[in-house]
Amino acid sequence: MESLQDWLAFSRTVELGSFAAAGRSLEQTASAVGKQVARLEKFLGVRLLQRSTRRMTLTPEGRLAHLRCHELLLGFGSLRAELACSVGAVAGPLRVGAPWVAQHWLVPLLPAFLQRHPGVQVDLHFSDEQGDLLSDGLDLAIRSVVPPDAPWQARPLQAFRLQLWAAPSYLARSGRPQGVADLKAHRALRFRHPDSGKLLPWPFLADEARVPPTALSSNQMEAIRQACLQGLGLACMPDFQVREDLQTGRLEPVLAQELVHLGRYQALWLRGVPVAPRVRAFIEHLAAAAGKGGGRPPPKAR
C-alpha cells in the first residue's frame, strides 16, 4: 500500500479541484501533489482523475477510491486518537485549524493553556478554505458555520458581532450613512471566499442590491481591515478583529444599531472517535474563556 500522504494528496485534490489548491492546503507544491497522485494511480493500476487544461474529473474508479479513501483516513484518525487516549496524559502534538481572522481571539488564549499544559505542542493551521478534518490531519477545527450532515461534534465557543466599520478619514470624505438607503452612495470592501471565489454576503443585508459597490475585494480579512484603515470604504468585520482599532479611534462603527449580525465560533471534532486528552483540554480551555466574557457579545456601540 502506498503512503498515507499519497492518499491525502488525492483526497485534497478531489475536494479542492486542482493540484495547486491541494498543494496550498498541504503546504506542498502543485508538482509534488501531482506526483503523489500519479504514484497512487500507478500502485492501484487505474486512472483516478481525468485531467484537462481546464478541469479535473473523477473516473468511475476514482469515485470508488475516493469513497474508500475517506474510510481509510477516518480509520487512521480513530487509531491515532485511541493511541493518544491510551496514554492519558495531556501532552503531544495538537493540530488546530481555524479561519485566518480567528487568530485575533485564539492566539491570546494560548499562553494560559500552554502554561497549564507544557507538554502540548500546538500547531495552528490558519486557512479560509473549507477543508476537512480528516484530509487536513486536524485534531480540531474551529468554524463559524457547521457544514450540514457533517460527521462532526460541535461545542459552542467565542461569540462575536459582525457589523460595518469605517475609518474617520473615509467618513469625513464620504459622509456618515444615516440609514441603509444611504449605503448606495458609499464603497464596500468585500471578502471573497477562497473556495467559491464568490463575494461573501453581508449577513445583515438580505438584499445584495443594497450592498454598496465594491471598491476592493480580498480573500484575506486582514487585507480588508488594512484597506478600511486606509479609508478605502466600509468593511464588514467581526468586533474582535477591530477591538484595538475601535479603542484607539482608528475605526468607527457604522449603523451599529441597524446593521449587526450575531455569530459564534464552534469547536468541531469527529463524531464517534475517541477524543485525546489534549484535544479535550483545549476545547474546555476555549469554552471556559468564552464563558468568562469571550462568549457574550459586547454591548452595541452608540
Short mmCIF file of C-alpha atoms in Angstrom, two decimals:
data_model
loop_
_atom_site.label_atom_id
_atom_site.label_comp_id
_atom_site.label_asym_id
_atom_site.label_seq_id
_atom_site.Cartn_x
_atom_site.Cartn_y
_atom_site.Cartn_z
CA MET A 1 0.00 0.00 0.00
CA GLU A 2 1.24 3.46 -0.87
CA SER A 3 1.89 6.06 1.82
CA LEU A 4 -0.87 7.85 3.65
CA GLN A 5 0.45 11.12 2.20
CA ASP A 6 -0.43 9.93 -1.32
CA TRP A 7 -4.00 9.25 -0.24
CA LEU A 8 -4.15 12.66 1.44
CA ALA A 9 -2.94 14.30 -1.76
CA PHE A 10 -5.60 12.50 -3.80
CA SER A 11 -8.36 13.37 -1.31
CA ARG A 12 -7.46 17.06 -1.19
CA THR A 13 -7.20 17.27 -4.99
CA VAL A 14 -10.72 15.89 -5.33
CA GLU A 15 -12.11 18.21 -2.66
CA LEU A 16 -10.41 21.40 -3.89
CA GLY A 17 -10.43 20.69 -7.63
CA SER A 18 -6.77 21.15 -8.54
CA PHE A 19 -3.23 20.15 -7.66
CA ALA A 20 -2.42 23.79 -6.91
CA ALA A 21 -5.23 24.19 -4.36
CA ALA A 22 -4.41 20.83 -2.78
CA GLY A 23 -0.76 21.85 -2.61
CA ARG A 24 -1.59 25.07 -0.78
CA SER A 25 -3.69 23.13 1.71
CA LEU A 26 -0.96 20.55 2.31
CA GLU A 27 1.86 23.13 2.19
CA GLN A 28 3.40 21.47 -0.86
CA THR A 29 3.91 22.41 -4.49
CA ALA A 30 1.35 21.52 -7.14
CA SER A 31 4.00 19.38 -8.82
CA ALA A 32 4.59 17.39 -5.63
CA VAL A 33 0.87 16.71 -5.23
CA GLY A 34 0.60 15.65 -8.87
CA LYS A 35 3.45 13.19 -8.44
CA GLN A 36 1.83 11.72 -5.34
CA VAL A 37 -1.47 11.18 -7.16
CA ALA A 38 0.36 9.67 -10.14
CA ARG A 39 2.24 7.33 -7.80
CA LEU A 40 -1.06 6.24 -6.24
CA GLU A 41 -2.55 5.61 -9.70
CA LYS A 42 0.48 3.53 -10.65
CA PHE A 43 0.18 1.49 -7.47
CA LEU A 44 -3.56 0.87 -7.99
CA GLY A 45 -3.16 0.23 -11.70
CA VAL A 46 -6.04 2.53 -12.69
CA ARG A 47 -6.55 6.16 -13.61
CA LEU A 48 -8.27 8.04 -10.80
CA LEU A 49 -8.53 11.51 -12.36
CA GLN A 50 -9.21 12.66 -15.89
CA ARG A 51 -7.03 15.71 -16.41
CA SER A 52 -7.50 18.53 -18.89
CA THR A 53 -6.19 22.06 -19.15
CA ARG A 54 -9.39 23.41 -17.61
CA ARG A 55 -10.66 20.85 -15.09
CA MET A 56 -10.26 17.53 -13.36
CA THR A 57 -12.96 14.89 -13.05
CA LEU A 58 -13.09 11.60 -11.20
CA THR A 59 -13.15 8.40 -13.20
CA PRO A 60 -15.54 5.65 -12.01
CA GLU A 61 -12.53 4.02 -10.37
CA GLY A 62 -11.61 7.38 -8.85
CA ARG A 63 -15.06 7.76 -7.27
CA LEU A 64 -14.73 4.35 -5.63
CA ALA A 65 -11.18 5.14 -4.49
CA HIS A 66 -12.28 8.46 -3.01
CA LEU A 67 -15.05 6.76 -1.03
CA ARG A 68 -12.62 4.15 0.33
CA CYS A 69 -10.02 6.86 0.92
CA HIS A 70 -12.41 8.67 3.25
CA GLU A 71 -12.94 5.44 5.21
CA LEU A 72 -9.19 4.88 5.33
CA LEU A 73 -8.45 8.34 6.71
CA LEU A 74 -11.27 8.04 9.23
CA GLY A 75 -9.83 4.75 10.45
CA PHE A 76 -6.38 6.24 10.74
CA GLY A 77 -7.70 9.23 12.67
CA SER A 78 -9.58 6.92 15.02
CA LEU A 79 -6.47 4.82 15.60
CA ARG A 80 -4.37 7.90 16.33
CA ALA A 81 -6.93 9.18 18.82
CA GLU A 82 -7.24 5.79 20.54
CA LEU A 83 -3.48 5.54 20.93
CA ALA A 84 -3.35 9.05 22.35
CA CYS A 85 -6.15 8.29 24.79
CA SER A 86 -4.38 5.14 25.95
CA VAL A 87 -1.54 7.29 27.23
CA GLY A 88 -3.93 9.53 29.18
CA ALA A 89 -1.59 12.48 29.67
CA VAL A 90 -2.40 15.95 28.35
CA ALA A 91 0.63 16.03 26.07
CA GLY A 92 1.70 15.62 22.47
CA PRO A 93 1.03 17.42 19.18
CA LEU A 94 -2.28 19.23 18.75
CA ARG A 95 -3.17 20.38 15.22
CA VAL A 96 -5.90 23.02 15.16
CA GLY A 97 -7.49 24.50 12.05
CA ALA A 98 -9.21 27.90 12.07
CA PRO A 99 -10.05 30.83 9.75
CA TRP A 100 -7.36 33.49 9.44
CA VAL A 101 -9.44 36.10 11.22
CA ALA A 102 -9.87 33.85 14.28
CA GLN A 103 -6.22 34.38 15.20
CA HIS A 104 -7.23 37.71 16.78
CA TRP A 105 -9.02 35.94 19.64
CA LEU A 106 -7.47 32.47 19.52
CA VAL A 107 -3.76 33.28 19.87
CA PRO A 108 -4.17 35.42 23.04
CA LEU A 109 -5.73 32.37 24.74
CA LEU A 110 -2.69 30.14 24.12
CA PRO A 111 -0.26 31.35 26.84
CA ALA A 112 -2.52 30.27 29.71
CA PHE A 113 -3.20 26.91 28.08
CA LEU A 114 0.46 26.16 27.37
CA GLN A 115 1.48 27.26 30.84
CA ARG A 116 -1.00 24.78 32.28
CA HIS A 117 -0.11 22.01 29.80
CA PRO A 118 3.56 22.47 28.81
CA GLY A 119 3.68 19.01 27.26
CA VAL A 120 1.33 20.01 24.41
CA GLN A 121 2.75 21.25 21.11
CA VAL A 122 0.09 23.37 19.37
CA ASP A 123 0.22 23.52 15.57
CA LEU A 124 -2.12 26.23 14.27
CA HIS A 125 -3.28 25.84 10.67
CA PHE A 126 -4.99 29.06 9.57
CA SER A 127 -6.94 28.90 6.32
CA ASP A 128 -10.23 30.27 4.99
CA GLU A 129 -10.71 27.22 2.77
CA GLN A 130 -13.39 24.83 3.97
CA GLY A 131 -11.10 21.85 4.42
CA ASP A 132 -11.75 18.51 6.03
CA LEU A 133 -10.69 17.28 9.45
CA LEU A 134 -9.51 14.00 8.00
CA SER A 135 -7.59 15.01 4.92
CA ASP A 136 -6.12 18.07 6.68
CA GLY A 137 -4.90 15.87 9.52
CA LEU A 138 -6.59 18.11 12.10
CA ASP A 139 -7.43 17.13 15.65
CA LEU A 140 -9.81 20.04 15.96
CA ALA A 141 -11.36 22.63 13.66
CA ILE A 142 -12.82 25.99 14.61
CA ARG A 143 -15.58 27.26 12.34
CA SER A 144 -18.39 29.79 12.47
CA VAL A 145 -20.56 27.61 10.21
CA VAL A 146 -21.06 23.88 10.78
CA PRO A 147 -21.43 22.04 7.45
CA PRO A 148 -24.79 20.23 7.18
CA ASP A 149 -24.73 16.46 7.61
CA ALA A 150 -21.04 16.54 8.55
CA PRO A 151 -19.89 13.71 10.85
CA TRP A 152 -18.68 16.19 13.44
CA GLN A 153 -19.41 17.02 17.05
CA ALA A 154 -19.68 20.72 17.89
CA ARG A 155 -19.06 22.78 21.04
CA PRO A 156 -20.04 26.49 21.13
CA LEU A 157 -17.13 28.86 21.76
CA GLN A 158 -16.47 32.55 21.08
CA ALA A 159 -19.44 34.77 20.25
CA PHE A 160 -18.92 37.79 18.03
CA ARG A 161 -20.69 40.61 16.22
CA LEU A 162 -20.39 41.28 12.50
CA GLN A 163 -21.02 44.91 11.65
CA LEU A 164 -19.83 47.77 9.47
CA TRP A 165 -16.70 49.78 10.23
CA ALA A 166 -15.02 52.76 8.62
CA ALA A 167 -12.01 55.00 9.18
CA PRO A 168 -12.65 58.59 10.32
CA SER A 169 -10.89 59.80 7.16
CA TYR A 170 -13.38 57.92 4.97
CA LEU A 171 -16.39 59.24 6.90
CA ALA A 172 -15.02 62.80 6.73
CA ARG A 173 -14.64 62.49 2.97
CA SER A 174 -17.77 60.49 2.07
CA GLY A 175 -20.14 61.33 4.91
CA ARG A 176 -21.61 59.06 7.58
CA PRO A 177 -24.57 56.94 6.43
CA GLN A 178 -27.70 57.78 8.42
CA GLY A 179 -29.65 54.77 7.19
CA VAL A 180 -29.46 51.72 4.94
CA ALA A 181 -30.69 53.76 1.98
CA ASP A 182 -27.55 55.91 2.19
CA LEU A 183 -25.24 52.94 1.57
CA LYS A 184 -25.67 53.13 -2.20
CA ALA A 185 -23.56 56.30 -2.21
CA HIS A 186 -20.65 54.54 -0.50
CA ARG A 187 -17.94 52.00 -1.36
CA ALA A 188 -17.63 48.47 0.03
CA LEU A 189 -14.59 46.41 0.98
CA ARG A 190 -15.61 42.76 0.48
CA PHE A 191 -14.26 39.36 1.48
CA ARG A 192 -14.02 36.90 -1.42
CA HIS A 193 -14.22 33.28 -0.30
CA PRO A 194 -11.16 31.30 -1.47
CA ASP A 195 -13.19 28.13 -2.09
CA SER A 196 -16.00 29.51 -4.24
CA GLY A 197 -14.41 32.74 -5.43
CA LYS A 198 -17.68 34.50 -4.57
CA LEU A 199 -18.09 37.66 -2.53
CA LEU A 200 -19.29 36.82 0.96
CA PRO A 201 -22.71 38.41 1.58
CA TRP A 202 -23.15 40.96 4.31
CA PRO A 203 -25.41 38.87 6.59
CA PHE A 204 -27.38 41.83 7.93
CA LEU A 205 -28.48 42.85 4.40
CA ALA A 206 -30.80 40.25 2.87
CA ASP A 207 -30.86 42.11 -0.45
CA GLU A 208 -27.45 42.07 -2.16
CA ALA A 209 -28.55 45.08 -4.22
CA ARG A 210 -28.39 47.21 -1.06
CA VAL A 211 -24.68 46.46 -0.56
CA PRO A 212 -22.56 49.38 -1.84
CA PRO A 213 -20.46 48.97 -5.00
CA THR A 214 -17.25 47.08 -4.33
CA ALA A 215 -14.10 49.19 -4.20
CA LEU A 216 -11.84 46.31 -3.18
CA SER A 217 -12.15 42.59 -2.51
CA SER A 218 -9.71 40.13 -0.99
CA ASN A 219 -9.55 36.54 0.21
CA GLN A 220 -7.83 37.76 3.39
CA MET A 221 -9.77 39.52 6.14
CA GLU A 222 -6.62 41.25 7.37
CA ALA A 223 -6.24 42.88 3.94
CA ILE A 224 -9.83 44.12 4.26
CA ARG A 225 -9.00 45.60 7.67
CA GLN A 226 -5.89 47.35 6.34
CA ALA A 227 -7.86 48.78 3.42
CA CYS A 228 -10.51 50.00 5.85
CA LEU A 229 -7.84 51.68 8.00
CA GLN A 230 -6.61 53.46 4.86
CA GLY A 231 -10.06 54.95 4.33
CA LEU A 232 -10.93 53.00 1.18
CA GLY A 233 -14.50 52.15 2.15
CA LEU A 234 -16.92 50.40 4.50
CA ALA A 235 -16.00 46.90 5.71
CA CYS A 236 -17.99 44.16 7.40
CA MET A 237 -15.74 42.65 10.08
CA PRO A 238 -16.10 40.87 13.44
CA ASP A 239 -15.77 43.04 16.52
CA PHE A 240 -12.80 41.13 17.94
CA GLN A 241 -10.76 41.85 14.81
CA VAL A 242 -11.05 45.62 15.22
CA ARG A 243 -11.20 45.95 19.02
CA GLU A 244 -7.89 47.80 19.29
CA ASP A 245 -8.75 49.99 16.29
CA LEU A 246 -12.01 50.96 17.97
CA GLN A 247 -10.27 51.78 21.25
CA THR A 248 -7.68 53.97 19.55
CA GLY A 249 -10.16 55.71 17.26
CA ARG A 250 -8.67 54.32 14.04
CA LEU A 251 -12.05 52.81 13.12
CA GLU A 252 -15.63 53.72 13.98
CA PRO A 253 -18.84 51.64 13.87
CA VAL A 254 -21.34 52.50 11.14
CA LEU A 255 -25.11 51.98 11.55
CA ALA A 256 -24.39 49.80 14.60
CA GLN A 257 -28.00 49.94 15.80
CA GLU A 258 -29.41 48.74 12.48
CA LEU A 259 -26.82 46.51 10.84
CA VAL A 260 -25.45 43.81 13.09
CA HIS A 261 -25.22 40.02 12.87
CA LEU A 262 -24.51 37.84 15.90
CA GLY A 263 -22.28 34.84 15.22
CA ARG A 264 -20.41 32.23 17.21
CA TYR A 265 -17.38 30.07 16.58
CA GLN A 266 -17.62 26.37 17.36
CA ALA A 267 -15.08 23.66 18.01
CA LEU A 268 -15.54 20.67 15.68
CA TRP A 269 -14.16 17.16 16.01
CA LEU A 270 -15.05 13.80 14.51
CA ARG A 271 -18.14 12.13 15.93
CA GLY A 272 -17.64 8.61 17.22
CA VAL A 273 -13.87 8.93 17.52
CA PRO A 274 -12.18 8.88 20.96
CA VAL A 275 -11.07 12.38 21.92
CA ALA A 276 -7.46 12.62 23.07
CA PRO A 277 -6.93 14.28 26.48
CA ARG A 278 -5.00 17.18 24.94
CA VAL A 279 -7.86 17.85 22.49
CA ARG A 280 -10.47 17.74 25.23
CA ALA A 281 -8.36 20.00 27.45
CA PHE A 282 -8.02 22.57 24.66
CA ILE A 283 -11.75 22.55 23.94
CA GLU A 284 -12.51 23.07 27.62
CA HIS A 285 -9.99 25.91 27.79
CA LEU A 286 -11.57 27.74 24.85
CA ALA A 287 -15.09 27.15 26.17
CA ALA A 288 -14.11 28.46 29.61
CA ALA A 289 -12.64 31.60 28.04
CA ALA A 290 -15.90 32.16 26.16
CA GLY A 291 -17.85 31.74 29.40
CA LYS A 292 -15.78 34.45 31.09
CA GLY A 293 -16.90 37.08 28.61
CA GLY A 294 -15.48 35.93 25.30
CA GLY A 295 -18.71 34.08 24.64
CA ARG A 296 -21.00 37.06 25.15
CA PRO A 297 -21.49 39.74 22.52
CA PRO A 298 -20.32 43.14 23.79
CA PRO A 299 -22.90 45.92 24.12
CA LYS A 300 -23.83 47.74 20.95
CA ALA A 301 -21.82 50.83 20.12
CA ARG A 302 -23.80 54.01 20.41
#
